[in-house]
Each structure stands twice: as structure tokens, then as C-alpha cells.
Short mmCIF file of C-alpha atoms and ligand atoms in Angstrom, two decimals:
data_model
loop_
_atom_site.label_atom_id
_atom_site.label_comp_id
_atom_site.label_asym_id
_atom_site.label_seq_id
_atom_site.Cartn_x
_atom_site.Cartn_y
_atom_site.Cartn_z
CA MET A 1282 53.66 38.22 15.75
CA SER A 1283 55.05 35.63 18.09
CA VAL A 1284 53.09 33.81 20.69
CA SER A 1285 54.84 32.75 23.84
CA ALA A 1286 53.57 30.10 26.16
CA PRO A 1287 52.11 31.55 29.37
CA THR A 1288 54.30 30.90 32.37
CA ALA A 1289 52.62 28.49 34.73
CA PRO A 1290 52.00 29.89 38.26
CA ALA A 1291 54.10 28.26 40.96
CA PRO A 1292 52.07 25.45 42.66
CA ALA A 1293 50.55 26.58 45.95
CA PRO A 1294 51.88 24.70 48.96
CA ALA A 1295 49.44 21.93 49.87
CA ALA A 1296 47.14 23.09 52.70
CA ALA A 1297 46.93 20.86 55.73
CA PRO A 1298 43.49 19.09 55.87
CA ALA A 1299 41.03 20.79 58.23
CA PRO A 1300 40.26 18.71 61.29
CA VAL A 1301 36.97 16.79 61.14
CA GLY A 1302 34.01 18.88 62.37
CA THR A 1303 35.51 22.27 61.36
CA PRO A 1304 32.58 24.45 60.05
CA LEU A 1305 32.73 25.35 56.30
CA PRO A 1306 33.81 28.94 55.57
CA ALA A 1307 30.74 31.19 54.99
CA ASP A 1308 32.09 32.64 51.72
CA LEU A 1309 32.21 29.28 49.81
CA PRO A 1310 30.21 29.40 46.50
CA LYS A 1311 26.78 27.71 46.75
CA PRO A 1312 26.92 24.08 45.57
CA PRO A 1313 25.00 23.49 42.32
CA GLY A 1314 22.69 20.92 43.95
CA LEU A 1315 22.36 17.16 43.97
CA THR A 1316 19.23 16.59 41.87
CA TRP A 1317 18.51 17.84 38.39
CA ARG A 1318 15.35 17.61 36.34
CA VAL A 1319 15.48 17.84 32.57
CA GLU A 1320 12.38 18.43 30.50
CA SER A 1321 12.20 18.69 26.76
CA ARG A 1322 9.65 18.16 24.05
CA GLU A 1323 10.17 17.25 20.48
CA PRO A 1324 7.46 18.18 18.05
CA VAL A 1325 6.59 15.45 15.56
CA GLY A 1326 5.29 16.33 12.13
CA TYR A 1327 5.07 14.25 8.99
CA ASP A 1328 2.92 14.14 5.92
CA VAL A 1329 0.90 11.26 4.61
CA SER A 1330 -0.18 11.72 1.00
CA ILE A 1331 -1.90 9.63 -1.62
CA VAL A 1332 0.09 10.23 -4.78
CA ARG A 1333 -0.62 8.26 -7.93
CA GLY A 1334 2.12 7.73 -10.49
CA LEU A 1335 4.89 7.98 -7.91
CA LEU A 1336 7.44 6.33 -10.22
CA ASN A 1337 6.53 8.42 -13.26
CA PRO A 1338 9.75 10.33 -14.04
CA VAL A 1339 7.85 13.60 -14.51
CA ASN A 1340 6.38 13.36 -11.01
CA PRO A 1341 8.71 15.25 -8.64
CA VAL A 1342 7.10 14.16 -5.35
CA LEU A 1343 9.33 11.21 -4.53
CA ALA A 1344 12.50 13.02 -5.64
CA ARG A 1345 11.67 16.04 -3.46
CA ALA A 1346 11.04 13.75 -0.52
CA CYS A 1347 14.56 12.37 -1.06
CA GLY A 1348 15.93 15.94 -1.03
CA ALA A 1349 16.65 16.02 -4.78
CA ASP A 1350 15.88 18.75 -7.27
CA GLY A 1351 17.21 17.05 -10.42
CA ARG A 1352 20.11 19.50 -10.76
CA THR A 1353 22.36 18.87 -7.75
CA PRO A 1354 23.31 15.20 -7.27
CA ALA A 1355 21.79 13.62 -4.16
CA ARG A 1356 22.17 10.22 -2.48
CA CYS A 1357 19.91 7.86 -0.57
CA LEU A 1358 19.67 4.28 0.66
CA VAL A 1359 16.72 2.39 -0.77
CA VAL A 1360 15.54 -0.44 1.50
CA ILE A 1361 13.20 -2.43 -0.68
CA ASP A 1362 11.07 -5.59 -0.49
CA ASP A 1363 12.45 -8.29 -2.81
CA LYS A 1364 9.16 -8.83 -4.69
CA VAL A 1365 8.71 -5.10 -5.12
CA ASP A 1366 12.26 -4.85 -6.38
CA ALA A 1367 11.59 -7.59 -8.95
CA LEU A 1368 8.38 -5.88 -10.10
CA TYR A 1369 9.22 -2.19 -9.87
CA GLY A 1370 13.01 -2.06 -9.32
CA GLU A 1371 13.83 -1.10 -12.88
CA ARG A 1372 11.30 1.76 -12.93
CA LEU A 1373 12.48 2.96 -9.54
CA ARG A 1374 16.15 2.94 -10.63
CA GLY A 1375 15.21 4.82 -13.83
CA TYR A 1376 13.26 7.37 -11.78
CA LEU A 1377 16.10 7.95 -9.33
CA GLU A 1378 18.60 8.31 -12.17
CA THR A 1379 16.38 10.91 -13.89
CA TRP A 1380 16.41 12.94 -10.71
CA ARG A 1381 20.18 12.50 -10.24
CA ILE A 1382 19.80 10.48 -7.06
CA ASP A 1383 22.69 8.11 -6.52
CA ALA A 1384 20.97 5.27 -4.68
CA SER A 1385 22.42 2.27 -2.88
CA PHE A 1386 19.98 -0.63 -2.67
CA LYS A 1387 19.38 -2.99 0.23
CA VAL A 1388 16.93 -5.69 -0.85
CA LEU A 1389 15.10 -7.54 1.95
CA PRO A 1390 12.61 -10.38 1.84
CA GLY A 1391 9.03 -9.40 2.81
CA ASP A 1392 6.95 -11.85 4.87
CA GLU A 1393 6.78 -12.22 8.60
CA SER A 1394 9.58 -14.79 8.94
CA ALA A 1395 12.10 -12.17 7.78
CA LYS A 1396 11.04 -9.64 10.40
CA GLU A 1397 13.89 -10.17 12.79
CA LEU A 1398 16.61 -8.19 14.48
CA ALA A 1399 19.31 -9.50 12.13
CA SER A 1400 17.53 -7.87 9.14
CA ALA A 1401 17.50 -4.49 10.90
CA VAL A 1402 21.18 -4.82 11.74
CA GLU A 1403 21.87 -5.62 8.07
CA VAL A 1404 20.15 -2.38 7.09
CA THR A 1405 22.35 -0.39 9.49
CA GLU A 1406 25.40 -2.08 7.94
CA ALA A 1407 24.25 -0.93 4.50
CA MET A 1408 24.11 2.62 5.90
CA THR A 1409 27.68 2.30 7.11
CA ALA A 1410 28.81 0.78 3.80
CA MET A 1411 27.46 3.72 1.77
CA GLY A 1412 28.67 6.28 4.33
CA LEU A 1413 25.21 7.76 4.84
CA LEU A 1414 25.30 11.43 5.91
CA ARG A 1415 23.40 11.77 9.13
CA ARG A 1416 20.84 14.46 8.24
CA THR A 1417 20.67 15.20 4.52
CA GLU A 1418 20.72 11.69 3.08
CA LYS A 1419 17.63 9.60 3.66
CA ILE A 1420 16.47 6.05 3.85
CA LEU A 1421 13.77 5.34 1.30
CA ALA A 1422 11.78 2.32 2.52
CA VAL A 1423 9.66 0.69 -0.18
CA GLY A 1424 7.58 -2.41 0.57
CA GLY A 1425 4.93 -3.99 2.72
CA GLY A 1426 4.54 -3.60 6.47
CA VAL A 1427 7.41 -5.98 7.16
CA VAL A 1428 10.07 -4.07 5.23
CA LEU A 1429 8.73 -0.71 6.43
CA ASP A 1430 8.86 -1.84 10.07
CA ILE A 1431 12.41 -3.19 9.68
CA ALA A 1432 13.70 -0.14 7.79
CA GLY A 1433 12.04 2.28 10.23
CA PHE A 1434 13.49 0.38 13.18
CA ALA A 1435 16.99 0.47 11.64
CA ALA A 1436 16.61 4.19 10.84
CA SER A 1437 15.66 4.90 14.44
CA LEU A 1438 18.72 3.03 15.77
CA TYR A 1439 21.40 4.23 13.39
CA ARG A 1440 23.29 7.11 15.00
CA ARG A 1441 20.20 7.36 17.24
CA GLY A 1442 18.04 8.33 14.31
CA VAL A 1443 18.37 9.19 10.64
CA PRO A 1444 15.53 10.45 8.42
CA TYR A 1445 13.43 8.02 6.42
CA ILE A 1446 10.60 8.00 3.94
CA ARG A 1447 7.92 5.33 3.69
CA VAL A 1448 6.46 4.08 0.45
CA PRO A 1449 4.01 1.32 1.42
CA THR A 1450 3.21 -1.10 -1.40
CA THR A 1451 0.62 -3.44 0.18
CA LEU A 1452 -2.92 -2.57 1.21
CA LEU A 1453 -2.11 -3.21 4.86
CA GLY A 1454 0.95 -0.99 4.50
CA GLN A 1455 -1.04 1.80 2.87
CA VAL A 1456 -3.81 2.01 5.45
CA ASP A 1457 -1.93 0.98 8.58
CA ALA A 1458 1.76 0.03 8.82
CA GLY A 1459 2.90 2.87 6.57
CA VAL A 1460 1.05 5.76 8.18
CA GLY A 1461 1.85 5.65 11.92
CA VAL A 1462 5.09 6.05 13.84
CA LYS A 1463 5.69 2.52 15.09
CA THR A 1464 8.62 0.42 13.93
CA GLY A 1465 9.78 -2.97 15.09
CA VAL A 1466 10.86 -6.56 14.63
CA ASN A 1467 9.58 -9.83 16.06
CA HIS A 1468 11.56 -11.56 18.80
CA GLY A 1469 11.05 -15.01 20.30
CA HIS A 1470 7.38 -15.88 19.84
CA HIS A 1471 6.41 -12.26 20.22
CA LYS A 1472 5.21 -9.89 17.53
CA ASN A 1473 7.05 -6.58 17.37
CA ARG A 1474 8.64 -7.23 20.77
CA LEU A 1475 11.58 -4.97 19.91
CA GLY A 1476 10.52 -1.66 18.47
CA THR A 1477 10.50 2.11 18.61
CA TYR A 1478 8.25 5.06 17.97
CA TYR A 1479 9.97 6.85 15.14
CA ALA A 1480 8.14 9.06 12.66
CA PRO A 1481 9.06 9.07 8.99
CA GLU A 1482 9.58 12.42 7.26
CA THR A 1483 6.81 11.53 4.90
CA ALA A 1484 4.67 8.60 3.77
CA LEU A 1485 3.77 8.46 0.08
CA ILE A 1486 0.90 6.16 -0.86
CA ASP A 1487 0.47 5.10 -4.45
CA PRO A 1488 -2.48 2.69 -4.82
CA GLU A 1489 -1.09 1.64 -8.21
CA PHE A 1490 1.32 -0.68 -6.38
CA LEU A 1491 -1.71 -2.72 -5.28
CA ALA A 1492 -2.27 -4.07 -8.80
CA THR A 1493 0.41 -6.73 -8.26
CA VAL A 1494 -0.35 -7.66 -4.65
CA GLU A 1495 -1.58 -11.23 -4.24
CA PRO A 1496 -5.35 -11.41 -3.56
CA ARG A 1497 -4.75 -13.02 -0.15
CA HIS A 1498 -2.69 -9.99 0.87
CA ILE A 1499 -5.43 -7.63 -0.34
CA THR A 1500 -7.91 -9.48 1.88
CA ASN A 1501 -5.35 -9.20 4.66
CA GLY A 1502 -5.35 -5.40 4.31
CA MET A 1503 -9.14 -5.33 4.17
CA ALA A 1504 -9.16 -6.62 7.77
CA GLU A 1505 -7.61 -3.38 9.04
CA ILE A 1506 -10.07 -1.35 6.94
CA ILE A 1507 -13.00 -3.29 8.40
CA LYS A 1508 -11.52 -2.61 11.84
CA MET A 1509 -11.58 1.15 11.22
CA ALA A 1510 -15.17 0.88 9.96
CA LEU A 1511 -16.28 -1.08 13.02
CA VAL A 1512 -14.71 1.21 15.59
CA LYS A 1513 -15.14 4.58 13.97
CA ASP A 1514 -16.85 4.92 10.65
CA ALA A 1515 -20.33 3.50 10.04
CA ALA A 1516 -20.37 5.10 6.55
CA LEU A 1517 -17.18 3.24 5.65
CA PHE A 1518 -18.82 0.06 6.92
CA ARG A 1519 -21.77 0.54 4.55
CA LEU A 1520 -19.40 1.34 1.68
CA LEU A 1521 -17.51 -1.88 2.39
CA GLU A 1522 -20.73 -3.87 2.48
CA SER A 1523 -21.41 -2.80 -1.08
CA THR A 1524 -17.86 -3.11 -2.43
CA ALA A 1525 -15.72 -5.47 -0.34
CA ALA A 1526 -16.79 -8.68 -2.05
CA HIS A 1527 -15.57 -7.29 -5.39
CA SER A 1528 -12.34 -5.66 -4.16
CA THR A 1529 -9.51 -7.05 -6.24
CA PRO A 1530 -5.91 -5.91 -6.57
CA ARG A 1531 -6.80 -4.21 -9.86
CA SER A 1532 -10.00 -2.53 -8.65
CA LEU A 1533 -8.19 -1.05 -5.66
CA ALA A 1534 -5.24 0.06 -7.79
CA ALA A 1535 -7.48 1.75 -10.36
CA SER A 1536 -8.45 5.32 -9.59
CA GLY A 1537 -12.18 4.57 -9.16
CA PRO A 1538 -14.05 6.72 -6.66
CA ALA A 1539 -15.14 3.83 -4.42
CA ALA A 1540 -11.62 2.41 -4.04
CA THR A 1541 -10.15 5.85 -3.39
CA GLU A 1542 -12.84 6.58 -0.83
CA VAL A 1543 -12.28 3.28 0.96
CA ILE A 1544 -8.51 3.85 1.19
CA SER A 1545 -8.68 7.51 2.11
CA ARG A 1546 -11.42 7.02 4.74
CA ALA A 1547 -9.40 4.20 6.30
CA ILE A 1548 -6.24 6.35 6.43
CA ALA A 1549 -8.15 9.39 7.73
CA GLY A 1550 -9.75 7.34 10.50
CA MET A 1551 -6.45 5.75 11.43
CA LEU A 1552 -4.58 9.08 11.60
CA ASP A 1553 -7.41 10.66 13.53
CA GLU A 1554 -6.99 8.01 16.22
CA LEU A 1555 -3.19 7.91 16.17
CA GLU A 1556 -2.40 11.63 16.13
CA PRO A 1557 -3.49 12.62 19.66
CA ASN A 1558 -1.78 9.55 21.12
CA LEU A 1559 1.31 8.89 18.99
CA TRP A 1560 3.35 7.47 21.87
CA GLU A 1561 0.46 5.47 23.27
CA ARG A 1562 0.48 7.27 26.63
CA VAL A 1563 -3.23 6.46 26.72
CA LEU A 1564 -3.58 2.70 26.54
CA GLU A 1565 -7.28 2.68 25.71
CA ARG A 1566 -6.83 2.71 21.94
CA SER A 1567 -9.71 1.95 19.63
CA VAL A 1568 -7.19 0.96 16.92
CA ASP A 1569 -6.25 -1.96 19.19
CA TYR A 1570 -9.57 -3.48 18.19
CA GLY A 1571 -8.80 -6.97 16.86
CA HIS A 1572 -5.33 -6.80 18.42
CA THR A 1573 -6.08 -8.27 21.86
CA PHE A 1574 -5.90 -11.99 21.12
CA SER A 1575 -4.39 -11.93 17.64
CA PRO A 1576 -0.72 -11.27 18.58
CA SER A 1577 -0.62 -14.61 20.42
CA LEU A 1578 -2.28 -16.38 17.53
CA GLU A 1579 -0.39 -14.92 14.60
CA LEU A 1580 2.99 -16.51 15.26
CA ARG A 1581 1.56 -19.80 16.56
CA ALA A 1582 -0.71 -20.77 13.71
CA ASP A 1583 0.80 -23.40 11.46
CA PRO A 1584 0.61 -22.81 8.53
CA PRO A 1585 1.08 -19.19 9.58
CA LEU A 1586 -1.75 -16.69 9.47
CA LEU A 1587 -1.24 -13.25 7.98
CA HIS A 1588 -1.55 -10.30 10.36
CA GLY A 1589 -4.95 -9.23 9.03
CA GLU A 1590 -6.27 -12.79 9.12
CA ALA A 1591 -5.36 -13.11 12.79
CA VAL A 1592 -6.94 -9.69 13.41
CA ALA A 1593 -10.15 -10.91 11.73
CA VAL A 1594 -10.36 -14.00 13.98
CA ASP A 1595 -9.88 -11.69 16.98
CA MET A 1596 -12.49 -9.22 15.68
CA ALA A 1597 -15.01 -12.04 15.26
CA ILE A 1598 -14.57 -12.96 18.94
CA CYS A 1599 -14.96 -9.31 19.90
CA VAL A 1600 -18.12 -8.96 17.81
CA ALA A 1601 -19.52 -11.98 19.66
CA LEU A 1602 -18.41 -10.61 23.05
CA ALA A 1603 -20.17 -7.30 22.27
CA HIS A 1604 -23.30 -9.13 21.16
CA LEU A 1605 -23.40 -11.34 24.24
CA ARG A 1606 -23.04 -8.23 26.43
CA GLY A 1607 -25.93 -6.55 24.63
CA LEU A 1608 -23.70 -3.91 23.03
CA LEU A 1609 -24.29 -5.03 19.45
CA GLY A 1610 -27.73 -6.06 18.19
CA ALA A 1611 -28.33 -9.35 16.38
CA GLU A 1612 -28.61 -7.69 12.97
CA ASP A 1613 -25.39 -5.66 13.31
CA THR A 1614 -23.60 -8.71 14.69
CA ASP A 1615 -24.62 -10.65 11.63
CA ARG A 1616 -23.59 -7.78 9.30
CA ALA A 1617 -20.15 -7.56 10.90
CA LEU A 1618 -19.45 -11.30 10.68
CA ARG A 1619 -20.91 -11.50 7.18
CA LEU A 1620 -18.73 -8.62 5.93
CA MET A 1621 -15.57 -10.35 7.18
CA HIS A 1622 -16.71 -13.63 5.67
CA THR A 1623 -17.60 -12.21 2.23
CA THR A 1624 -14.29 -10.36 2.17
CA GLY A 1625 -12.62 -13.76 2.44
CA LEU A 1626 -11.32 -13.42 5.99
CA PRO A 1627 -11.36 -16.32 8.46
CA LEU A 1628 -13.64 -16.03 11.49
CA THR A 1629 -12.22 -18.99 13.38
CA HIS A 1630 -8.95 -20.82 13.77
CA PRO A 1631 -8.26 -24.16 15.50
CA VAL A 1632 -5.42 -22.62 17.54
CA PHE A 1633 -7.94 -20.28 19.15
CA THR A 1634 -9.06 -22.32 22.17
CA PRO A 1635 -10.41 -20.91 25.43
CA ASP A 1636 -6.99 -21.60 26.99
CA LEU A 1637 -5.15 -19.63 24.32
CA LEU A 1638 -7.69 -16.80 24.52
CA GLU A 1639 -7.14 -16.60 28.27
CA GLU A 1640 -3.37 -16.67 27.87
CA ALA A 1641 -3.51 -14.04 25.13
CA LEU A 1642 -5.66 -11.82 27.33
CA ARG A 1643 -3.13 -12.14 30.16
CA ASP A 1644 -0.38 -11.02 27.79
CA ALA A 1645 -2.54 -8.12 26.56
CA VAL A 1646 -3.05 -7.06 30.19
CA LYS A 1647 0.74 -6.78 30.58
CA HIS A 1648 1.00 -4.83 27.35
CA ARG A 1649 -1.81 -2.55 28.52
CA ASP A 1650 -0.21 -1.93 31.90
CA GLY A 1651 -2.34 -4.07 34.19
CA LEU A 1652 -5.85 -3.69 32.79
CA GLN A 1653 -7.66 -5.52 29.99
CA ARG A 1654 -8.71 -2.33 28.20
CA VAL A 1655 -10.39 -4.42 25.50
CA PRO A 1656 -12.22 -2.32 22.91
CA LEU A 1657 -15.64 -3.70 21.99
CA THR A 1658 -18.08 -2.30 19.44
CA ASP A 1659 -20.86 -0.31 21.04
CA GLY A 1660 -23.00 -0.35 17.90
CA ILE A 1661 -21.23 -0.24 14.55
CA GLY A 1662 -18.83 2.72 14.36
CA ARG A 1663 -18.24 3.21 18.12
CA VAL A 1664 -16.23 1.49 20.83
CA ARG A 1665 -16.26 1.12 24.56
CA PHE A 1666 -13.47 -0.39 26.67
CA VAL A 1667 -14.04 -3.23 29.09
CA ASN A 1668 -11.83 -4.56 31.88
CA ASP A 1669 -13.86 -7.44 33.22
CA LEU A 1670 -14.00 -10.17 30.58
CA THR A 1671 -14.25 -13.62 32.12
CA ARG A 1672 -13.23 -17.06 30.88
CA GLY A 1673 -16.89 -18.05 30.67
CA GLU A 1674 -17.61 -15.14 28.34
CA LEU A 1675 -14.65 -16.05 26.16
CA GLU A 1676 -15.91 -19.64 25.91
CA ARG A 1677 -19.44 -18.52 24.97
CA ALA A 1678 -18.12 -16.01 22.42
CA LEU A 1679 -15.94 -18.68 20.82
CA GLU A 1680 -18.90 -21.06 20.59
CA PHE A 1681 -21.09 -18.31 19.10
CA VAL A 1682 -18.54 -17.50 16.40
CA HIS A 1683 -18.04 -21.18 15.50
CA HIS A 1684 -21.79 -21.58 15.08
CA ARG A 1685 -22.21 -18.42 12.97
CA ALA A 1686 -19.11 -19.18 10.88
CA ALA A 1687 -20.47 -22.64 10.04
CA ALA A 1688 -23.76 -21.08 8.96
CA LEU A 1689 -22.00 -18.52 6.77
CA ARG A 1690 -19.87 -21.23 5.18
CA ASP A 1691 -22.87 -23.42 4.46
CA PRO A 1692 -26.14 -21.45 4.55
CA ALA A 1693 -28.10 -24.44 3.15
CA ALA A 1694 -27.08 -26.60 6.11
CA GLU A 1695 -28.15 -23.81 8.40
CA GLU A 1696 -31.55 -23.62 6.71
CA ARG A 1697 -31.95 -27.39 6.92
CA ALA A 1698 -31.12 -27.30 10.62
CA ALA A 1699 -33.67 -24.52 11.19
CA GLU A 1700 -36.32 -26.52 9.29
CA ASP A 1701 -35.51 -29.65 11.34
CA ASP A 1702 -35.94 -27.54 14.48
CA LEU A 1703 -39.35 -26.35 13.26
CA VAL A 1704 -40.43 -29.89 12.42
CA ALA A 1705 -39.26 -31.09 15.84
CA VAL A 1706 -41.21 -28.30 17.54
CA ALA A 1707 -44.35 -28.99 15.44
CA SER A 1708 -44.38 -32.76 16.03
N1 NAD B 1805 4.12 -0.22 12.21
C1 NAD B 1805 2.83 -0.34 12.34
O1 NAD B 1805 2.14 0.53 12.87
C2 NAD B 1805 2.16 -1.56 11.81
C3 NAD B 1805 0.76 -1.61 11.72
C4 NAD B 1805 0.15 -2.75 11.19
C5 NAD B 1805 0.92 -3.82 10.77
N2 NAD B 1805 2.28 -3.74 10.90
C6 NAD B 1805 3.10 -4.88 10.46
O2 NAD B 1805 2.98 -5.05 9.06
C7 NAD B 1805 3.34 -6.38 8.75
C8 NAD B 1805 2.44 -6.93 7.68
O3 NAD B 1805 2.56 -6.14 6.53
P1 NAD B 1805 2.08 -6.67 5.10
O4 NAD B 1805 0.76 -7.28 5.25
O5 NAD B 1805 2.26 -5.55 4.17
O6 NAD B 1805 3.06 -7.90 4.81
P2 NAD B 1805 4.43 -8.02 4.01
O7 NAD B 1805 5.27 -6.83 4.20
O8 NAD B 1805 4.99 -9.33 4.41
O9 NAD B 1805 3.98 -8.06 2.49
C9 NAD B 1805 3.17 -9.11 2.04
C10 NAD B 1805 3.73 -9.79 0.78
O10 NAD B 1805 3.52 -8.93 -0.32
C11 NAD B 1805 4.74 -8.75 -1.05
N3 NAD B 1805 4.59 -7.44 -1.68
C12 NAD B 1805 4.73 -6.22 -1.12
N4 NAD B 1805 4.37 -5.27 -1.99
C13 NAD B 1805 3.98 -5.89 -3.13
C14 NAD B 1805 3.49 -5.45 -4.38
N5 NAD B 1805 3.24 -4.16 -4.63
N6 NAD B 1805 3.22 -6.38 -5.33
C15 NAD B 1805 3.41 -7.70 -5.07
N7 NAD B 1805 3.85 -8.18 -3.92
C16 NAD B 1805 4.13 -7.28 -2.94
C17 NAD B 1805 5.81 -8.95 -0.02
O11 NAD B 1805 7.02 -9.37 -0.60
C18 NAD B 1805 5.22 -10.04 0.84
O12 NAD B 1805 5.45 -11.29 0.23
C19 NAD B 1805 3.28 -7.16 10.04
O13 NAD B 1805 4.58 -7.51 10.44
C20 NAD B 1805 2.67 -6.18 11.04
O14 NAD B 1805 3.17 -6.37 12.34
C21 NAD B 1805 2.91 -2.66 11.39
#
């Protein structure tokens, strides 16, 4: 069969332009319009699971998440925290090999100072270098909140989004950074100023990673757990009162019932709050508790404060604000501050002055679209939002916390002062 080129029709002679003002012929097709509206919705679904023994070669969960079945070769890009790589890299490589997953590794430093745009760009370059397939090959992010936020941010940017899996390895990662949909990097003096909402395919939480986390970073994660207890879960608060002082990396990593309950209650509470408002359309968010003043503090403190430590200093102010407004009784106020203190969290920081608090609140107002929307505890386990905090209140709250923190640090001095007061009154 031969195919011949169609003969082109002879060009029509150019019509003379119609004089201006000539009416349009009635049989012209209707124009398609000048304004279009497009509406679309994308369902978001991902699993968060606590899975012990994630790196045990007989455990298929991680391999399945990477799309491997152990028979057909698969590939992935592992974006991993440098300390986690040093501690668990060999086991992870052995695991991936067992499951016939050909993995490229991109090792990144953890810690806040590494959380910058350049790191995310480096991750996208690693994707290019390995020739990542856009849908079937995944990013496996393993590390603390910093590496998870960077890897998730890079995954959301690369070809406008490639799938990724989160394996959080710090306490803060396991109860907070690893379970939501936010990604991001710091920019200028601002925390997470560049970021996206981008859900992982799955988040796999293995508390066994916590065994090697430095105690200060465990305390850091406890701050977010205390937050969930204060805003949502009075039973978790009581559980923390009886366990928090003895929470060590090893006790949390072990499969004891109290540790498992603390972690799972914290995750459940967090997801319960996040799920109906994943894109933060509603800006009154109880999980923002402790996150009003802390973003301005975290990057300014020198030596730097960890995220959870800055959150604790913020929560202490908010506990005082609630107390001074009559929302939190004296006993519950004392319990809240005492729990943070016995956990090893700071309640005060010299950078936190009334001026900085005011400035931080102004920034929070921008972030919260024009209103303060500050969550305050309304009894332990509940919140209410306020929009009318004044500088005077901030000053009084700061003074209150300084006084209580000094008493918690040195109860004997507090008792002596009380006795002196009594003597002064009696004489
Ligand atoms: N995306 C979110 O929704 C969200 C929520 C909360 C916090 N965050 C972010 O999370 C970050 C803080 O996360 P982080 O506290 O996990 O800090 P991090 O990621 O810096 O980790 C803390 C330290 O622990 C090391 N490490 C990690 N896993 C370890 C392990 N198993 N054993 C030993 N060492 C280990 C890291 O190398 C690092 O030195 C902040 O940048 C914060 O903005 C994000």
C-alpha cells in the first residue's frame, strides 16, 4: 500500500477587511467565553504506623513501602541523617540488599543549621543523578525532623512531586515532624519560611531508633508530647506526670506499655488535630500551642535552643497567661510548669524579653492572617483561642514564669523566702 501526500487546497483569495462598525454575521459560532473557572480536589491519604524491628531483614514492611517484593529488583533514593547513617547505615544497606532494592544514598547533616534551601536542592540533584523514575521509585527519608523536612520539601519540588516515605528517628520526629504533611527549610532568620504541604505515602515509626538519641533530644521531643497533653489529653498529662522524669532514650525505645502508650497517644492526638485541617485553612489550631513566640526565639538564641526547648519556653508563658486570665487554676498551673521542669525543659530564656514577645506576636499575627489566634489552656486538656493579648499581660506572664521557675530550680530558697515573709508579717 502506498500513501500519497494529500494535495493542499488552493489558498483562498484574501478577503477585504470589513469596514469598522459592520455588524457580525448572525451565523458565527458562539465564542467560548472570556473567563474560566477550574475546580479540582485531590484526596490525600497516607498511613502512619508504629512498627518495631523495621530494619530486621525478615520484616517486609519497609521493603513493601519502597515498592519491593524481594523478587523483582527495585530502586530508591535514601536521604539519611549523617548520625543515623553512622549508627544504622550498615543494617539499612543489608536490609535493602536482602529485599533486592538498589539504593542510592544521599547523606545529610541533621541539626537546624543544615536546614537550608541548598540542602534541598542537593537532594533534587541526587534524584537527577540516579535518574529517579517519577512514580514507581521513591525517596526514603530516614532521620530527625530536619532531614525529613528537607527530604519532603525536595520530593515536593522535584518534577512537581515524587513519592516519599518517612522514617523518623528522633522522638520529635516520631510524634510530630514525621506524621503530618508539612515540609520546609529555614530562610533568613525565619523558621520554615520556605515550605510546602506534601503528604508522604507512609510514615513508619520504630521507637527502637530512640535508644541512640541524645538525652537532650529526647527531652526536646517530650515538649511536643507535653503540648498534646496540655491541649487535648488530660489522661496523657497524668501519664507523663508519673513517667516523664524517668523517660530515657532506652526506656522509650524499649517496648514497655507506658512508653508505647505515651508515643501512641501523642501521635493519635496530633493526627486527630491535623487530619480535618491538613492545609491549615482554619488558622485556629490547637497544635500551634507553644508555637506563637517560639519561632522568633529559636533561631535567635545563642547558643541555639532546640525546637522543643523553645516551644517549652513559649508554653510556660502561655500557662502563665492562662492562669492570669483565670483559665487555669493555681494547682494546674503549678502542675504544668512542674512537669516541664522535671522533664528537663527550660521555662525561661534571657532572649525572651517583653519586646521580643511583642515582636514575635506581631509576626504570629501575620502568619495567622491578621489575628492573634493564640491558643491558651482552658483547664488541662482543652484550649481556647484569644485575640486580645496586651503588652501588659505579656510582661506580667513573663514575671510570673521567672518567679515560678526560680522556685522550681531552688525550692529551699522559695521556702526560706516564704518563711521570711511569715516572720515579717508576724513581727
Ligand atoms: N514538618 C513538621 O510538621 C514539623 C513539626 C515539628 C518540627 N519540625 C521540625 O523538626 C526539626 C527538629 O527535628 P529534630 O528534633 O528531630 O532534630 P534533628 O533532625 O536535628 O535531629 C536531632 C539530632 O539527632 C540526631 N539523630 C537523629 N536520629 C538519631 C538517632 N536515632 N540516634 C542518634 N542521633 C540521631 C541528628 O543527627 C541530630 O543531630 C525542626 O527543624 C522543626 O522545625 C517539623
